PDB file of C-alpha atoms in Angstrom:
ATOM      1  CA  MET F 782      12.225-118.318-111.790  1.00 56.00           C
ATOM      2  CA  SER F 783      11.825-116.801-115.244  1.00 64.00           C
ATOM      3  CA  LYS F 784      14.782-116.940-117.584  1.00 72.00           C
ATOM      4  CA  PRO F 785      17.283-114.112-117.040  1.00 76.00           C
ATOM      5  CA  LYS F 786      19.582-113.013-119.856  1.00 82.00           C
ATOM      6  CA  TYR F 787      22.667-113.530-117.708  1.00 85.00           C
ATOM      7  CA  PHE F 788      23.835-114.644-114.300  1.00 89.00           C
ATOM      8  CA  GLN F 789      26.865-113.655-112.288  1.00 90.00           C
ATOM      9  CA  ILE F 790      29.566-115.884-110.944  1.00 91.00           C
ATOM     10  CA  PHE F 791      31.583-114.034-108.347  1.00 92.00           C
ATOM     11  CA  ASN F 792      35.370-114.284-108.354  1.00 94.00           C
ATOM     12  CA  ASP F 793      35.503-115.413-104.732  1.00 93.00           C
ATOM     13  CA  ASN F 794      33.544-118.542-105.705  1.00 93.00           C
ATOM     14  CA  ASP F 795      36.807-119.884-107.104  1.00 93.00           C
ATOM     15  CA  LYS F 796      37.699-121.024-103.601  1.00 93.00           C
ATOM     16  CA  ILE F 797      34.864-123.540-103.575  1.00 92.00           C
ATOM     17  CA  VAL F 798      34.957-124.391-107.283  1.00 95.00           C
ATOM     18  CA  ASN F 799      38.689-125.178-107.118  1.00 95.00           C
ATOM     19  CA  ILE F 800      37.940-127.934-104.597  1.00 94.00           C
ATOM     20  CA  LEU F 801      36.094-129.790-107.350  1.00 96.00           C
ATOM     21  CA  SER F 802      37.714-131.961-109.986  1.00 96.00           C
ATOM     22  CA  ASN F 803      37.638-130.604-113.539  1.00 97.00           C
ATOM     23  CA  GLU F 804      34.903-133.111-114.385  1.00 97.00           C
ATOM     24  CA  ASP F 805      32.767-132.006-111.431  1.00 97.00           C
ATOM     25  CA  ALA F 806      33.359-128.330-112.250  1.00 96.00           C
ATOM     26  CA  GLY F 807      32.025-129.031-115.743  1.00 96.00           C
ATOM     27  CA  ARG F 808      28.986-130.782-114.254  1.00 97.00           C
ATOM     28  CA  LEU F 809      28.484-127.779-111.965  1.00 97.00           C
ATOM     29  CA  PHE F 810      28.437-125.213-114.751  1.00 96.00           C
ATOM     30  CA  LYS F 811      26.207-127.303-116.977  1.00 97.00           C
ATOM     31  CA  ALA F 812      23.832-127.664-114.020  1.00 97.00           C
ATOM     32  CA  LEU F 813      23.892-123.893-113.376  1.00 96.00           C
ATOM     33  CA  PHE F 814      22.964-123.184-117.001  1.00 95.00           C
ATOM     34  CA  ALA F 815      20.163-125.751-116.837  1.00 95.00           C
ATOM     35  CA  PHE F 816      18.933-124.156-113.603  1.00 94.00           C
ATOM     36  CA  VAL F 817      18.908-120.632-115.041  1.00 93.00           C
ATOM     37  CA  ASN F 818      17.466-121.616-118.428  1.00 92.00           C
ATOM     38  CA  SER F 819      14.790-124.078-117.365  1.00 91.00           C
ATOM     39  CA  GLY F 820      14.665-124.187-113.561  1.00 90.00           C
ATOM     40  CA  THR F 821      15.999-127.750-113.552  1.00 92.00           C
ATOM     41  CA  GLU F 822      17.504-128.794-110.219  1.00 94.00           C
ATOM     42  CA  PRO F 823      20.266-131.421-110.532  1.00 95.00           C
ATOM     43  CA  ASP F 824      20.664-134.472-108.326  1.00 94.00           C
ATOM     44  CA  PHE F 825      24.108-134.229-106.777  1.00 95.00           C
ATOM     45  CA  SER F 826      23.298-136.512-103.842  1.00 92.00           C
ATOM     46  CA  ASP F 827      26.260-138.694-104.845  1.00 93.00           C
ATOM     47  CA  ASN F 828      28.766-135.847-104.408  1.00 95.00           C
ATOM     48  CA  SER F 829      28.508-133.622-101.327  1.00 95.00           C
ATOM     49  CA  ALA F 830      31.176-131.121-102.460  1.00 95.00           C
ATOM     50  CA  LEU F 831      29.400-130.638-105.779  1.00 96.00           C
ATOM     51  CA  TYR F 832      26.024-130.350-104.051  1.00 96.00           C
ATOM     52  CA  ILE F 833      27.289-127.693-101.606  1.00 95.00           C
ATOM     53  CA  THR F 834      29.036-125.706-104.341  1.00 96.00           C
ATOM     54  CA  TYR F 835      25.951-125.801-106.555  1.00 96.00           C
ATOM     55  CA  THR F 836      23.703-124.755-103.663  1.00 95.00           C
ATOM     56  CA  VAL F 837      25.878-121.779-102.715  1.00 95.00           C
ATOM     57  CA  ILE F 838      26.062-120.457-106.282  1.00 96.00           C
ATOM     58  CA  SER F 839      22.426-121.151-107.235  1.00 95.00           C
ATOM     59  CA  GLU F 840      21.137-119.426-104.087  1.00 95.00           C
ATOM     60  CA  GLN F 841      23.243-116.377-104.945  1.00 94.00           C
ATOM     61  CA  ILE F 842      21.774-116.408-108.471  1.00 93.00           C
ATOM     62  CA  LYS F 843      18.262-116.498-106.985  1.00 93.00           C
ATOM     63  CA  ARG F 844      19.016-113.571-104.639  1.00 93.00           C
ATOM     64  CA  ASP F 845      20.587-111.525-107.439  1.00 91.00           C
ATOM     65  CA  TYR F 846      17.652-112.134-109.766  1.00 90.00           C
ATOM     66  CA  LYS F 847      15.122-111.261-107.063  1.00 91.00           C
ATOM     67  CA  ALA F 848      16.980-108.011-106.299  1.00 90.00           C
ATOM     68  CA  TYR F 849      17.170-107.207-110.028  1.00 87.00           C
ATOM     69  CA  ASN F 850      13.424-107.741-110.467  1.00 88.00           C
ATOM     70  CA  HIS F 851      12.694-105.571-107.430  1.00 90.00           C
ATOM     71  CA  LYS F 852      14.893-102.788-108.808  1.00 90.00           C
ATOM     72  CA  CYS F 853      13.123-103.023-112.181  1.00 89.00           C
ATOM     73  CA  GLN F 854       9.734-102.670-110.489  1.00 91.00           C
ATOM     74  CA  VAL F 855      10.870 -99.618-108.504  1.00 92.00           C
ATOM     75  CA  LEU F 856      12.292 -97.966-111.628  1.00 93.00           C
ATOM     76  CA  LYS F 857       9.115 -98.755-113.582  1.00 90.00           C
ATOM     77  CA  LYS F 858       6.966 -97.250-110.823  1.00 91.00           C
ATOM     78  CA  ASN F 859       9.122 -94.107-110.680  1.00 89.00           C
ATOM     79  CA  ALA F 860       9.050 -93.714-114.466  1.00 89.00           C
ATOM     80  CA  LYS F 861       5.249 -93.981-114.424  1.00 87.00           C
ATOM     81  CA  LYS F 862       5.066 -91.286-111.729  1.00 84.00           C
ATOM     82  CA  ARG F 863       7.233 -88.963-113.824  1.00 83.00           C
ATOM     83  CA  TYR F 864       5.187 -89.664-116.946  1.00 82.00           C
ATOM     84  CA  ASP F 865       1.883 -89.074-115.133  1.00 79.00           C
ATOM     85  CA  SER F 866       3.242 -85.884-113.550  1.00 75.00           C
ATOM     86  CA  ALA F 867       4.442 -84.546-116.912  1.00 73.00           C
ATOM     87  CA  ASN F 868       1.056 -85.279-118.496  1.00 72.00           C
ATOM     88  CA  ALA F 869      -0.757 -83.584-115.624  1.00 68.00           C
ATOM     89  CA  CYS F 870       1.319 -80.448-116.134  1.00 66.00           C
ATOM     90  CA  LYS F 871       0.585 -80.399-119.875  1.00 63.00           C
ATOM     91  CA  CYS F 872      -3.146 -80.807-119.255  1.00 64.00           C
ATOM     92  CA  SER F 873      -3.325 -77.957-116.758  1.00 57.00           C
ATOM     93  CA  GLN F 874      -1.680 -75.466-119.115  1.00 57.00           C
TER      94      GLN F 874
END
């Protein structure tokens, strides 16, 4: 995964994050930043609640980023079509 400029945390994730202790919540968010910035996957095998919470949020980040990249490609393709069409009209005049 390339490095996005941002990632979303949805408000309804508070239900699973609030299960964690404050220390584990801090570990979670540091791990999410490491994942987004460098693709580093943490080892939370010692804490199943932390592992599950991280997995839910990181998978959502992956889906969001994939959808964003797809949308960018579609918009780029459509812009190229418009540009090519406008140039074709200018050339035929």
